[in-house]
Coordinates of C-alpha atoms in Angstrom, one line a residue:
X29 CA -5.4 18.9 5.8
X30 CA -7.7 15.9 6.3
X31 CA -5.7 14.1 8.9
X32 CA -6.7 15.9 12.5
X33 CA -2.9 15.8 14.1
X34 CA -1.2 17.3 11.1
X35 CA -4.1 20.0 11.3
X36 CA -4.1 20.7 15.1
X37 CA 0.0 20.8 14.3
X38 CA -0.3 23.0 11.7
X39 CA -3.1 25.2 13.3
X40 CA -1.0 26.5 16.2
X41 CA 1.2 28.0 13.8
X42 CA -1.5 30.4 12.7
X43 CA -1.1 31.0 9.1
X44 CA 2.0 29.8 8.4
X45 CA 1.3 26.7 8.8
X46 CA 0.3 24.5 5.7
X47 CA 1.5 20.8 4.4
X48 CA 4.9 22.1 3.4
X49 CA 5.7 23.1 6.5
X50 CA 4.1 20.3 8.0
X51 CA 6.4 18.0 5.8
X52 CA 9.7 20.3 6.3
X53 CA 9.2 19.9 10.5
X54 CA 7.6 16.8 11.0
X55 CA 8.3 14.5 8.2
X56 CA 11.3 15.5 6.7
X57 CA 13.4 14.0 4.1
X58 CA 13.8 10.3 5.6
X59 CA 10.4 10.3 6.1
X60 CA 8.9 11.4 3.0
X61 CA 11.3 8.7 1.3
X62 CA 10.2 5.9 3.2
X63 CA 6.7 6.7 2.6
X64 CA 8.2 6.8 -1.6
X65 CA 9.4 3.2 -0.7
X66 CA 6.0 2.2 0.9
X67 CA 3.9 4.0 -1.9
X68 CA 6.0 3.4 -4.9
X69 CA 7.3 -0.3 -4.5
X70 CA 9.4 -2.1 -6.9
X71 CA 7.3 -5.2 -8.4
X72 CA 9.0 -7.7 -9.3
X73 CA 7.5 -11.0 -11.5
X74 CA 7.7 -14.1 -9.8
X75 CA 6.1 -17.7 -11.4
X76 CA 3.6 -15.2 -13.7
X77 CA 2.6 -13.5 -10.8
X78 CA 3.3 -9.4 -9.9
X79 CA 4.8 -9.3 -6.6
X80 CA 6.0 -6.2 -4.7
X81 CA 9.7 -7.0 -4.4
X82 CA 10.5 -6.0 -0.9
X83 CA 7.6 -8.0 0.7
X84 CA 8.2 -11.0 -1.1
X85 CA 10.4 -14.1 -0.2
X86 CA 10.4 -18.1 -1.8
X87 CA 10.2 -19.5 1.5
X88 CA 6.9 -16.9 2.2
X89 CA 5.5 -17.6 -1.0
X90 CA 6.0 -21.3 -0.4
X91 CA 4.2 -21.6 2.7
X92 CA 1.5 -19.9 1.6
X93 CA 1.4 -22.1 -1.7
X94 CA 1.0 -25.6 0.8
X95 CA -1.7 -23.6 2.4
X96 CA -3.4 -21.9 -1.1
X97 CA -2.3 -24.2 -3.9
X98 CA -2.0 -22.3 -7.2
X99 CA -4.6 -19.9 -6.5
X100 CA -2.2 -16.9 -8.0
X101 CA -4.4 -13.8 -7.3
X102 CA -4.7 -15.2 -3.9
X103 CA -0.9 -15.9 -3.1
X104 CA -0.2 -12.2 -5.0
X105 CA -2.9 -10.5 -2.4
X106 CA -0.5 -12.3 0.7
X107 CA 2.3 -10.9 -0.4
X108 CA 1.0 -7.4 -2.0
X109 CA -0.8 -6.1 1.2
X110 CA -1.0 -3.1 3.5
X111 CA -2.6 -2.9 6.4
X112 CA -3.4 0.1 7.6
X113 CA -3.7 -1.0 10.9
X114 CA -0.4 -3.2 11.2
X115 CA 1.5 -1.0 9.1
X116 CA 0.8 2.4 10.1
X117 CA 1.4 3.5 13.8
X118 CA -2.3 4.6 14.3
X119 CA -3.1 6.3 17.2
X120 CA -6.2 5.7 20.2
X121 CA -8.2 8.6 19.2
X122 CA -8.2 7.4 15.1
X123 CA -10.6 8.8 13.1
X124 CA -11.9 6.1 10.5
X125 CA -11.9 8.2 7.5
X126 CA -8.2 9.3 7.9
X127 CA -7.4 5.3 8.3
X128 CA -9.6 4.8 4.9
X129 CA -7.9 8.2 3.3
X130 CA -4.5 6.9 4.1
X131 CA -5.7 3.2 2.1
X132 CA -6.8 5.1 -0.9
X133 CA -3.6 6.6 -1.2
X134 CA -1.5 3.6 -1.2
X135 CA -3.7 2.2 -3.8
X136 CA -4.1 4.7 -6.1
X137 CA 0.0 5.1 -6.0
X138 CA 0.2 0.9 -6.5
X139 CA -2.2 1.3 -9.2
X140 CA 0.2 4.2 -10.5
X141 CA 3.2 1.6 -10.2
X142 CA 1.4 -1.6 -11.7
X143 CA 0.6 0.3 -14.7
X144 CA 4.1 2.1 -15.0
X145 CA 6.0 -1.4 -14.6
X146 CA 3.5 -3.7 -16.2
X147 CA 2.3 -1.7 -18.7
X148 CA -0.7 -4.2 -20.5
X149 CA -1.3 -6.6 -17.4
X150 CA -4.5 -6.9 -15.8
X151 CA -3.3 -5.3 -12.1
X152 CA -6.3 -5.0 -9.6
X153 CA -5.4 -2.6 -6.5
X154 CA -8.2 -2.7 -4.1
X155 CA -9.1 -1.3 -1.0
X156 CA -10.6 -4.2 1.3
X157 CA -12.5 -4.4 4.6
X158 CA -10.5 -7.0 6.7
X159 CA -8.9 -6.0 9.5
X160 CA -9.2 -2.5 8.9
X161 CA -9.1 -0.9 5.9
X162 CA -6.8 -3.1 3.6
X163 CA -4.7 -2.8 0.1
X164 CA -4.0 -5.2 -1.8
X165 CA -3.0 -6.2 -5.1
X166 CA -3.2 -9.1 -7.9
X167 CA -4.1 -9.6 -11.2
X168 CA -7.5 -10.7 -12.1
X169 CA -6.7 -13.1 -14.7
X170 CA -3.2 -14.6 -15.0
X171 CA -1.1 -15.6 -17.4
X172 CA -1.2 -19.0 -17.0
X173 CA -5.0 -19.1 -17.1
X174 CA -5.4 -17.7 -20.7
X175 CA -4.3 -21.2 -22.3

């Protein structure tokens, strides 16, 4: 296991102890779901633009529209973000690479989803230095900018 505290856990159980147990003790069902919920979003389409549907609201978008005018990929990345940092309870003694695994992850499973729901659409997932490692998503040419 790559991540240090679910190898040190899984460690002191000798040779029982492996991911599935790791998952059956520590994460459980709940757990692994809202990781599913995390990982595997609903997008939704909103004004051309993919948006994942439980981080997105009109008044949201709207504010950051006064602030970004129609720049679409760069509303979409406001909304479609993960922050590994904000959004994961990391923990003092962090080890970068885990931090940057954990990113991956959410983008290749976002990439997964973007292709599954808009099959055709130009869907960038990224993994960006900002404040930490960061995901994000948006398409690289939109609709409207074709005509």
């Amino acid at each position: 296991m790559a991540d240090p505290t679910a190898r040190a856990w899984c460690q002191e159980l000798g040779p029982k102890g492996d991911a599935h147990l790791y998952l059956q003790e520590v994460v459980r069902a709940s757990g692994l779901l809202a990781v599913a919920e995390v990982c595997m979003p609903k997008l939704v389409e909103v004004d051309g633009m993919v948006l994942i549907e439980a981080r997105y609201s009109s008044e949201s978008l709207d504010r950051w529209r006064a602030r970004l005018g129609e720049d679409r990929a760069a509303l979409a990345r406001t909304v479609n973000n993960f922050v590994v940092w904000d959004d994961l309870r990391t923990d003092g003694d962090r080890v970068d690479a885990v931090d940057d695994m954990a990113a991956e992850f959410v983008a290749s499973c976002w990439r997964a989803r973007a292709a599954e729901q808009f099959p055709g659409r130009e869907v960038v997932v990224e993994v960006v230095e900002q404040y930490g490692p960061t995901v994000v998503m948006y398409e690289s040419s939109q609709p409207s900018d074709a005509g």
